[in-house]
Coordinates of C-alpha atoms and ligand atoms in Angstrom, one line a residue:
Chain A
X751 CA -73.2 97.6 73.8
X752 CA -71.6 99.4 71.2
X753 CA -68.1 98.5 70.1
X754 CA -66.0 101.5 68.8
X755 CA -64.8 100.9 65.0
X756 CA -61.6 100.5 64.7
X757 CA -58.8 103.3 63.0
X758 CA -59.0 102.6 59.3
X759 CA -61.5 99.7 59.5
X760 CA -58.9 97.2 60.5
X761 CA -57.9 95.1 63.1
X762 CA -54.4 95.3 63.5
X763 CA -53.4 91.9 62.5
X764 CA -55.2 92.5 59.2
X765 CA -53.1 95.1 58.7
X766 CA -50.3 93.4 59.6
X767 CA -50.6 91.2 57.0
X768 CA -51.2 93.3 54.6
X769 CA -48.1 95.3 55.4
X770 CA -46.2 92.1 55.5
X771 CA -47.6 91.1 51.6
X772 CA -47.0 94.7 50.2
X773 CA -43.1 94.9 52.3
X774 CA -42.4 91.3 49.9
X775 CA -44.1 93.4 46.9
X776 CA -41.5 96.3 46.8
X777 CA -38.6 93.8 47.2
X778 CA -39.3 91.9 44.4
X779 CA -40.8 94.3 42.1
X780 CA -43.8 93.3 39.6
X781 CA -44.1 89.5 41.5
X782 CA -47.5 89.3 43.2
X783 CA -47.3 88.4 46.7
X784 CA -50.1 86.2 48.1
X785 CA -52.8 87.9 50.6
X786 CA -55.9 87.0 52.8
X787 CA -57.9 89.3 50.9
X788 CA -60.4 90.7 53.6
X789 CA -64.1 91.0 53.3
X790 CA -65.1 94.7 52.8
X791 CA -68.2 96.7 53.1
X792 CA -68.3 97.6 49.0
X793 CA -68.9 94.9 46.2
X794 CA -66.0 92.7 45.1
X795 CA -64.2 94.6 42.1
X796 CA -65.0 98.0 43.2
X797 CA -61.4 98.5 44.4
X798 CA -61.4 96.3 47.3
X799 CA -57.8 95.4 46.7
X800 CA -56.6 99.1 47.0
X801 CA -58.7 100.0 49.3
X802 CA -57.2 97.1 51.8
X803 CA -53.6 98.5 50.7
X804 CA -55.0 102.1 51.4
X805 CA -56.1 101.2 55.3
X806 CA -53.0 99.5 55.5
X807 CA -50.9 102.4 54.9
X808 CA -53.2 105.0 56.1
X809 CA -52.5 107.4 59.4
X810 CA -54.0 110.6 61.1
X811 CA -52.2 112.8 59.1
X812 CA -52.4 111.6 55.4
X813 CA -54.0 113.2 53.2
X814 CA -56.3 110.9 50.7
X815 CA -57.4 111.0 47.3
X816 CA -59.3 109.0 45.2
X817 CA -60.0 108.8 41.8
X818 CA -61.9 106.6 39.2
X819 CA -61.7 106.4 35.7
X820 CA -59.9 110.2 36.1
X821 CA -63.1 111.4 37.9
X822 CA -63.0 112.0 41.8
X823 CA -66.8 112.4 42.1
X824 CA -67.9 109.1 40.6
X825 CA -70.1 107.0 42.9
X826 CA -67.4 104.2 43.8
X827 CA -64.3 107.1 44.6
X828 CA -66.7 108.4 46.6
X829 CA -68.0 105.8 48.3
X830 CA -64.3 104.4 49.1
X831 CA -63.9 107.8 50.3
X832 CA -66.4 107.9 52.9
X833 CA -65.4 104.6 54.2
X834 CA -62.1 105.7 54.5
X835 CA -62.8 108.7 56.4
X836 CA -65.4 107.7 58.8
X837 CA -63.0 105.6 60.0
X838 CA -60.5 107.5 60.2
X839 CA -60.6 111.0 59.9
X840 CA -58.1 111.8 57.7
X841 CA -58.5 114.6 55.5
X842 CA -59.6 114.9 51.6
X843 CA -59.0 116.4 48.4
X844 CA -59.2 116.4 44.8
X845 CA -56.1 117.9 43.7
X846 CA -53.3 115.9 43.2
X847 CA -50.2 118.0 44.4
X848 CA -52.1 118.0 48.3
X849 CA -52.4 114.3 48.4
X850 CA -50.1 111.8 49.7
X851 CA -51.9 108.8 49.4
X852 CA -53.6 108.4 45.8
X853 CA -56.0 105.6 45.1
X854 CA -56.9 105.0 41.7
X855 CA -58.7 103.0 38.8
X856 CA -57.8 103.0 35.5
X857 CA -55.5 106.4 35.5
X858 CA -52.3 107.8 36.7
X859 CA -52.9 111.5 36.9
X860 CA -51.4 113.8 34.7
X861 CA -50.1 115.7 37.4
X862 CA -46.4 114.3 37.9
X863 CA -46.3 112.0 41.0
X864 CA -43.6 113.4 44.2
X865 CA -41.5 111.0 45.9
X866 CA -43.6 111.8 49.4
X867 CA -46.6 110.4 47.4
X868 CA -47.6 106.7 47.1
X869 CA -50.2 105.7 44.1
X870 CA -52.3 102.5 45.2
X871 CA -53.8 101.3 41.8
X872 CA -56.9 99.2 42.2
X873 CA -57.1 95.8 39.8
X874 CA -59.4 93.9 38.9
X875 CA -57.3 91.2 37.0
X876 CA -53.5 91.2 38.3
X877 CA -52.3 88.6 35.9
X878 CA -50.9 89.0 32.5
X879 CA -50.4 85.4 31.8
X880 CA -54.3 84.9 32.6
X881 CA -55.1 84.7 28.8
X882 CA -52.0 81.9 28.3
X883 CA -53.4 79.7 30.7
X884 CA -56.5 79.9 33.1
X885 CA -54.9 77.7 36.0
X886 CA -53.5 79.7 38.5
X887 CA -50.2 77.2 39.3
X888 CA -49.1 77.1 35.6
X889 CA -49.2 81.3 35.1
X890 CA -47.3 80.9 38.7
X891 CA -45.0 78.8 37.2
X892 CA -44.6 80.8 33.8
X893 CA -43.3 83.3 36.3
X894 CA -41.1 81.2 38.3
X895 CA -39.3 79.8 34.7
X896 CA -39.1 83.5 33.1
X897 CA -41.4 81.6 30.8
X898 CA -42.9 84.9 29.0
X899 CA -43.9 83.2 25.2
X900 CA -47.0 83.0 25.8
X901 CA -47.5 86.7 26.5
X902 CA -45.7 87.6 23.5
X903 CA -47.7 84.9 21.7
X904 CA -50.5 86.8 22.2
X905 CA -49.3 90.3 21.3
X906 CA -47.8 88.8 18.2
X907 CA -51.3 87.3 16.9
X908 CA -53.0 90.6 17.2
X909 CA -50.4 91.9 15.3
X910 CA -50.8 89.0 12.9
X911 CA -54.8 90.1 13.0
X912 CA -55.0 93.7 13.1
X913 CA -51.3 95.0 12.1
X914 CA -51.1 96.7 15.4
X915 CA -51.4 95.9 19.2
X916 CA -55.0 96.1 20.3
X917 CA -54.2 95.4 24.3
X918 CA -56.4 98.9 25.0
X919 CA -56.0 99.1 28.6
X920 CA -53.6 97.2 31.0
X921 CA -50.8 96.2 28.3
X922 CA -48.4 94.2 30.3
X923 CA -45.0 95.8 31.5
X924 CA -41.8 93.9 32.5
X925 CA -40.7 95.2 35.8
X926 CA -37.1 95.0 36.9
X927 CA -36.2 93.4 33.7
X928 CA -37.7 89.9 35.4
X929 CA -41.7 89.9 36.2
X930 CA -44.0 90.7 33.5
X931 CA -47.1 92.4 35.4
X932 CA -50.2 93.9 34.7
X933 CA -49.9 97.4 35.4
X934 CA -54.0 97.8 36.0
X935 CA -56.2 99.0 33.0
X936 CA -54.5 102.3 32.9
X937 CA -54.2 103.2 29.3
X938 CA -50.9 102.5 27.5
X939 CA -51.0 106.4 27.6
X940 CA -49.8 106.0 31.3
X941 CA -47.9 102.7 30.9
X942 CA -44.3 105.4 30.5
X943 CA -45.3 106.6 34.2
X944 CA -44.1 103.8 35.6
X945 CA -40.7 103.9 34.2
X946 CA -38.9 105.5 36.8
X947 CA -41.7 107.2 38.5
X948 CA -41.0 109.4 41.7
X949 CA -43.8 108.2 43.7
X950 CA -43.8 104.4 45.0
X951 CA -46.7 102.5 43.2
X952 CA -48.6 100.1 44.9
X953 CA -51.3 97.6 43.1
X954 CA -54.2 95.8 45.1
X955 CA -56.2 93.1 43.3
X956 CA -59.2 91.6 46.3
X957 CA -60.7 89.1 44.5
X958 CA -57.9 87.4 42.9
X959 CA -55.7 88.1 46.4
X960 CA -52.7 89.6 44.7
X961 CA -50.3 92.4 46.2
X962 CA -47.5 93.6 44.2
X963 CA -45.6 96.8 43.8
X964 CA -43.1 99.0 41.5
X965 CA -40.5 100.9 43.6
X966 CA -39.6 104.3 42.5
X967 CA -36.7 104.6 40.1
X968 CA -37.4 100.6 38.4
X969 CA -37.3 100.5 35.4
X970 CA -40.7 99.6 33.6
X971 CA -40.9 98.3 29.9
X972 CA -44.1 98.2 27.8
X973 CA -43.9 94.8 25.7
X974 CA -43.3 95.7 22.4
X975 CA -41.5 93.9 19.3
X976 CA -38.5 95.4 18.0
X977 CA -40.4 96.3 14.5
X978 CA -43.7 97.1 15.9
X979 CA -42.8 99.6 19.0
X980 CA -44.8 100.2 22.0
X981 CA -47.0 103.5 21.3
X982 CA -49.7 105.4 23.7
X983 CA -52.7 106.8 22.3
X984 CA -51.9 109.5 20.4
X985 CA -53.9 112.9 20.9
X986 CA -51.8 114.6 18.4
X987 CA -54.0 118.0 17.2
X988 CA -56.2 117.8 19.7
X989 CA -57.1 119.7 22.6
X990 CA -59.2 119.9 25.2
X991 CA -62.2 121.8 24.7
X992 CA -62.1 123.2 28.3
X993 CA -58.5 124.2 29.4
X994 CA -56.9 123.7 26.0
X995 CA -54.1 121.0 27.5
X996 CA -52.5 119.0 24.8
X997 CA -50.4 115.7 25.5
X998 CA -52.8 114.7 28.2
X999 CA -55.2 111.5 27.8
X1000 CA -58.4 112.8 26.5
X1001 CA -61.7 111.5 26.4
X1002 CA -63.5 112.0 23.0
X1003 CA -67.6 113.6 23.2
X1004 CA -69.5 112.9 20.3
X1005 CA -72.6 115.3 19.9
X1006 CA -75.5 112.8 18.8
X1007 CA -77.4 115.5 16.5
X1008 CA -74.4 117.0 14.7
X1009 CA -71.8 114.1 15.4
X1010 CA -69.3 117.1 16.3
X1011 CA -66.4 115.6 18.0
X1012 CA -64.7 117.1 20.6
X1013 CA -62.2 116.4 23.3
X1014 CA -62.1 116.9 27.1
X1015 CA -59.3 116.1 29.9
X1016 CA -60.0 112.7 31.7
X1017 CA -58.2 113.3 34.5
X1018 CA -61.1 116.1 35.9
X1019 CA -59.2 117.3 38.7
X1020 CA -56.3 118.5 36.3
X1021 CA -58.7 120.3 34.0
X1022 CA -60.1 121.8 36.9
X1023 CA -56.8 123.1 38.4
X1024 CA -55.6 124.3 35.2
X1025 CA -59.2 126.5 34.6
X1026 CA -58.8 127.9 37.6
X1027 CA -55.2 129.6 37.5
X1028 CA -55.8 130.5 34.1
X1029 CA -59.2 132.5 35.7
X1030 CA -56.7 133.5 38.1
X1031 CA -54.1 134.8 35.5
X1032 CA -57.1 136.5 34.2
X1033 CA -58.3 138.5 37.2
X1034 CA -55.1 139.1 37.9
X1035 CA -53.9 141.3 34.9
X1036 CA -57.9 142.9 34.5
X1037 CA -56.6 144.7 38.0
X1038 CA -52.6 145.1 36.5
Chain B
X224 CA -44.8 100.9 77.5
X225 CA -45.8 104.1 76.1
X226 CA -45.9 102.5 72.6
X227 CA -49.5 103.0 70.7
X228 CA -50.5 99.6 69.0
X229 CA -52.5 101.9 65.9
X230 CA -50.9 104.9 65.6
X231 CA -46.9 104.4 66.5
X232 CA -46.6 101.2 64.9
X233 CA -48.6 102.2 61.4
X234 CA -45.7 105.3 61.1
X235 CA -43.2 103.0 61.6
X236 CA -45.0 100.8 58.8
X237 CA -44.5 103.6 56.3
X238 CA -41.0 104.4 57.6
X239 CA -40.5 100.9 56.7
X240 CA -42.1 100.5 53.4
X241 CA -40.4 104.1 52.2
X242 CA -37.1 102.6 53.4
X243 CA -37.8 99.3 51.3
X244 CA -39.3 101.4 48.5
X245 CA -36.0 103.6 48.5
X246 CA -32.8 101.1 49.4
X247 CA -30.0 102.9 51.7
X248 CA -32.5 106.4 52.5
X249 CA -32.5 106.1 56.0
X250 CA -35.2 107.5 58.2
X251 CA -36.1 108.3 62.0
X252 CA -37.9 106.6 64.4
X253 CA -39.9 108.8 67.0
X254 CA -38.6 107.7 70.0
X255 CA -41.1 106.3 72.1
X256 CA -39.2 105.2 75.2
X257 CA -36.4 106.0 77.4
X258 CA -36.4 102.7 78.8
X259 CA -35.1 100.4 76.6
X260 CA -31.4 101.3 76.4
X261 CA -30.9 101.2 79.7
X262 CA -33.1 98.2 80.6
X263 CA -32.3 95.9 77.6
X264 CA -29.5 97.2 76.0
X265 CA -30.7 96.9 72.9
X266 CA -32.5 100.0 70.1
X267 CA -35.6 100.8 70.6
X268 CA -36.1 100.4 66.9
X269 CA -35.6 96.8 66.7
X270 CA -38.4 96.4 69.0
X271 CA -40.9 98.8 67.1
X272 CA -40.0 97.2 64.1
X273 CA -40.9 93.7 65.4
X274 CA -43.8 95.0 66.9
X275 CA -44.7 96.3 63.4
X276 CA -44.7 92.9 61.3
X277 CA -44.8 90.0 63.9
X278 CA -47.3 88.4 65.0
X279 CA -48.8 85.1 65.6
X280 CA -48.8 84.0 61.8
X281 CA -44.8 84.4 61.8
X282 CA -41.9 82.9 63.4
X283 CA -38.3 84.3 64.0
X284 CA -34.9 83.5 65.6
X285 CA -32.6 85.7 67.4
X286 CA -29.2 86.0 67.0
X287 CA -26.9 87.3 70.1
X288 CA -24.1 86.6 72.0
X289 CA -25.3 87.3 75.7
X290 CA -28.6 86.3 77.4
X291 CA -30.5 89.7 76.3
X292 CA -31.1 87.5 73.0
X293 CA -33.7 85.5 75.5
X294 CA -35.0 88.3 77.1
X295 CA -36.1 90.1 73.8
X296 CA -37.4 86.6 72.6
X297 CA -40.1 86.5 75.5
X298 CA -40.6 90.0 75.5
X299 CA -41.5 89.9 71.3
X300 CA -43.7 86.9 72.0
X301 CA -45.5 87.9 74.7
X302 CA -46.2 91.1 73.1
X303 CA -46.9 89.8 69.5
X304 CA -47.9 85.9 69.6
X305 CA -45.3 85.0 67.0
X306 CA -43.2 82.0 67.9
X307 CA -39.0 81.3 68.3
X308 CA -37.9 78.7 65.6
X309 CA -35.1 77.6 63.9
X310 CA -32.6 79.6 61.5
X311 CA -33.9 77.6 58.7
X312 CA -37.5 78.2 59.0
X313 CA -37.3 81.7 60.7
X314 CA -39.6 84.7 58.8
X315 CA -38.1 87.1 60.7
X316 CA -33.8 87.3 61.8
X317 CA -33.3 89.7 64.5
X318 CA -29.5 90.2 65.1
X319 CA -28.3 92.2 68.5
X320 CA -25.3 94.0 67.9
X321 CA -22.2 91.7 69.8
X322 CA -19.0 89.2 69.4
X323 CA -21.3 87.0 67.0
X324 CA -20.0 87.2 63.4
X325 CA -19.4 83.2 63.0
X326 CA -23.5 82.8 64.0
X327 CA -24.3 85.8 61.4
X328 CA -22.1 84.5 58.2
X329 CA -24.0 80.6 59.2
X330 CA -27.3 81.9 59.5
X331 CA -27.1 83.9 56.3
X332 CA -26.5 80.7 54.8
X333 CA -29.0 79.1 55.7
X334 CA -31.8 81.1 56.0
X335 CA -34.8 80.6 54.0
X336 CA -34.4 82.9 50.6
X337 CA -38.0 81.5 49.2
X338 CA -38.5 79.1 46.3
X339 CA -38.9 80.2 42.3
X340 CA -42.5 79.6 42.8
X341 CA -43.0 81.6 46.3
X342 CA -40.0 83.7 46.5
X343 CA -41.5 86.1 49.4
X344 CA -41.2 82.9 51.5
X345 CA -37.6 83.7 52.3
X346 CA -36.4 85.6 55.7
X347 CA -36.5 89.2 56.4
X348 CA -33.8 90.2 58.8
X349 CA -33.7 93.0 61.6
X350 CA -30.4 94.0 62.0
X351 CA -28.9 96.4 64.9
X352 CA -26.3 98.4 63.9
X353 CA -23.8 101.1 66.0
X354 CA -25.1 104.2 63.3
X355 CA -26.6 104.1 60.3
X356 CA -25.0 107.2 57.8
X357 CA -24.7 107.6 54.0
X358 CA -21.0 108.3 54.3
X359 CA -18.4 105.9 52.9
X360 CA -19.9 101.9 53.6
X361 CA -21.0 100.2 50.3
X362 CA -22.4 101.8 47.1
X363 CA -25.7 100.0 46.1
X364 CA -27.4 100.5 43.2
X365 CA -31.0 99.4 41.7
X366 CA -34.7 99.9 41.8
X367 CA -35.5 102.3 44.3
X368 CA -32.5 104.3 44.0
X369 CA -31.8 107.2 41.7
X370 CA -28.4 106.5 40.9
X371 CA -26.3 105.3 43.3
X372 CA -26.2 105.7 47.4
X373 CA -23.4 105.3 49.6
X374 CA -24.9 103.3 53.1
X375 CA -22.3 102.6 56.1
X376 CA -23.7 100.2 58.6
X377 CA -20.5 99.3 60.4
X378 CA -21.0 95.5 59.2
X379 CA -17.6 93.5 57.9
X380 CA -17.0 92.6 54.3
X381 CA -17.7 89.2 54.6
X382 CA -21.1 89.6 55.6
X383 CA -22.0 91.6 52.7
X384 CA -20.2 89.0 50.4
X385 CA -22.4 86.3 52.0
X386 CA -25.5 88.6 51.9
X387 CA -24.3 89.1 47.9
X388 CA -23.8 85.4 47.4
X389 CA -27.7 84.8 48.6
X390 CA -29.3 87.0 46.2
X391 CA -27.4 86.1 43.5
X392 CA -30.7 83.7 42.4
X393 CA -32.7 86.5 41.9
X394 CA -36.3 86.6 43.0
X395 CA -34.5 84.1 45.6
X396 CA -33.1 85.8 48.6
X397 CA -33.6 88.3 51.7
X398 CA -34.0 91.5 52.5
X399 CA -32.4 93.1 55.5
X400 CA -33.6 95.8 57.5
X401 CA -31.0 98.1 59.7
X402 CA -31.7 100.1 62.9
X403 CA -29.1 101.8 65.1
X404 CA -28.9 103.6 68.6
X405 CA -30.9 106.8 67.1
X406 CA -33.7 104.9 65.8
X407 CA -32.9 105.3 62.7
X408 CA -33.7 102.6 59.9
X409 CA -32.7 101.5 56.3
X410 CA -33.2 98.8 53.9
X411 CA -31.6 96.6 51.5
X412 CA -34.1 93.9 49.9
X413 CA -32.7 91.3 47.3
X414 CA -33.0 93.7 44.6
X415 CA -30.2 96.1 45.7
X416 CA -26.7 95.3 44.1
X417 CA -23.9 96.0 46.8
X418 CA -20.7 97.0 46.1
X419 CA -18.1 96.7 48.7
X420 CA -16.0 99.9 48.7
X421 CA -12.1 99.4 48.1
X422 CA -10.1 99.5 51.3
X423 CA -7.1 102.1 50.6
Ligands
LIG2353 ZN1 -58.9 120.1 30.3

């Protein structure tokens, strides 16, 4: 006998619970609500968490993407992809602006987020305090006492080491003024995203079992210190080789034989978009 | 019941979590029975909304001042497996609109409003409400809202004071949820500072 699947993999108390978690998320911004992370049918840090928070949320007439890394045909937003749809049947896309539903890993695209739109980031390791202390009940109680030196320990000592802040990817926010949070390893590039962003933004971590959330219109601070300010990547004087955007995050292509370097859009689906109505623009005044 | 376990209850989900997302917006239920009002005197959206989030692993309490409270308790259990409990350990607060202000103030209280190390362990309440509208009621401000909202529920000063007075612990406290006659629904989780608008 063959049992039909059920809409968005789910039973619906699994989803309930989720829905529960991620409800507790939004109302107390940056805190990471508890879950029974569910087994899924692709490895363990591969986006599990998001993807849970993803069939949660999802119905007939949403309209998914998914990206990874900026790319929306890499083999694990693809594969998420085709889980999601076979069992559901919603419909696809790459580009940003037809989405409502936005699942991805280590970016926030450049194209700015709507308030119909809700970004589920996937992470891998949802807790800033992880490097203070390994034991899960003393971060948890860092949290609970506003006890935050130890993040700002560690931020100081690189600076101490290196004269600048080395956190890369996933530099820790303070949401609400209260939680310090990991936004996911987005660049700091997309850290000032979350400061007031249109779009609700929710964050899934399945291994570690974390839900947590920034509403729209919260305010989001990077960690800085008061004489060594927060700063993004800069891309200043460069361009994309492609579409010729400026101020978006850029990945950097060394040629092995010549060690040229040049520079491409991460976020694909953007370059794509903006190739295309400039070919548009193009076509357009050849007929003028 | 023409109510579709998947389908009806995840929109209402998402008309939930944008209301939460976004304090004082207030958004429509599709109405999925003509039944209720006259059967049970009671919205339609406090029982979608219960359908949405309960369920075996939660327990509520219901606040009312006529038997209807006991009919909606069976009806909610039987249809979702959660269990009635006490005020003080209640996940879930359903109040039916009546002559029951005394129960409300006590019960907001002494609700649970979570600890500093599990703050979501605090109650979520359900509240009915005549109409829900964005004119005059109390200004909130805070995350989810651009700038300020205006959000008129009908509810007496001293609740909100009470309501202000357990979220004053911040991450400690509870967030309410409103539904009224049209199915409508809005939110106001801990986060959301209330103001209560001068009276002339
Ligand atoms: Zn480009």
């Amino acid at each position: 006998m063959q049992t039909k699947p059920h809409f968005a993999f789910f039973d619906e108390g699994s989803k309930k619970e989720i829905r529960r978690a991620t409800l507790k998320a939004v109302a107390i911004p940056g805190y990471q609500v508890p879950f029974a992370s569910r087994e899924m049918p692709i490895a363990r840090g591969w986006g599990t968490g998001g993807l849970q928070l993803t069939l949660s949320l999802i119905g007939k007439k949403d309209v998914l993407k998914v990206i990874d890394q900026g790319a929306d045909e890499s083999v694990n937003a693809v594969s998420i992809k085709k889980l999601v749809q076979y069992t559901t049947g919603v419909a696809l896309t790459d580009h940003t602006a037809e989405a409502n539903i936005i699942q991805s890993r280590h970016r926030i695209p450049e194209h700015p987020l709507r308030e119909d739109q809700i970004l589920v980031l996937q992470v891998p390791n949802p807790e800033p305090l992880r490097k203070v202390d390994a034991r899960e009940y003393m971060t948890k109680r860092m949290h609970a006492e506003d006890d935050y030196s130890g993040a700002w320990l560690i931020l100081f000592e690189q600076i101490m080491k290196y004269g600048k802040m080395t956190t890369g990817a996933a530099h820790p926010v303070y949401v609400n003024g209260r939680y310090v949070m990991a936004p996911s390893p987005i660049p700091r590039f997309d850290n000032p995203k979350m400061y007031y962003s249109d779009a609700l933004i929710l964050l899934g971590a399945g291994r570690e079992k974390k839900i947590y959330a920034v509403p729209p219109y919260t305010n989001v601070e990077s960690l800085a210190f008061e004489d060594y300010p927060f700063s993004k990547e800069s891309f200043k004087g460069k361009q994309c080789k492609l579409c010729g955007a400026e101020e978006v995050f850029l990945d950097e292509i060394i040629n092995q034989e010549t060690g040229d370097r040049t520079y491409q859009c991460n976020d694909t689906s953007y370059c794509m978009e903006r190739l295309n109505s400039a070919q548009e623009k193009e076509v357009e005044s050849s007929y003028a | 019941m023409a109510i579709d376990q998947v389908h009806d209850l995840q929109q209402v989900y998402r008309n939930m979590l944008d209301c939460m997302a976004r304090p004082g917006t207030i958004t429509s239920l599709e109405q999925k029975t003509g039944l209720f009002e006259d059967q049970l005197s009671y919205n339609e959206a406090i029982f979608l909304c219960a359908l949405t989030v309960l369920d075996a692993e939660v327990t509520f309490y219901i606040i009312a001042d006529t038997d209807k409270g006991d009919k909606l308790a069976e009806l909610i259990s039987s249809y979702t497996m959660a269990r009635v409990t006490s005020i003080e350990k209640a996940d879930f607060i359903i109040v039916l609109q009546g002559d029951i202000k005394e129960e409300i103030n006590k019960a907001l209280s002494i609700c649970k409003m979570g600890d500093l190390i599990n703050p979501q362990q605090s109650a979520t309440w359900i509240v009915e409400t005549a109409a829900l509208s964005n004119n005059g009621g109390v200004t909130i401000h805070g995350p989810g809202i651009k700038e300020s909202k205006q959000l008129q529920t009908g509810l007496w000063n001293e609740f909100w004071q009470t309501r202000n007075s357990k979220v004053k612990e911040y991450p400690l406290g509870i967030d309410l949820i409103f539904v009224d006659a049209l199915n409508q629904i809005s939110c106001v989780p801990r986060t959301t500072s209330v103001k209560l608008t001068e009276v002339g």
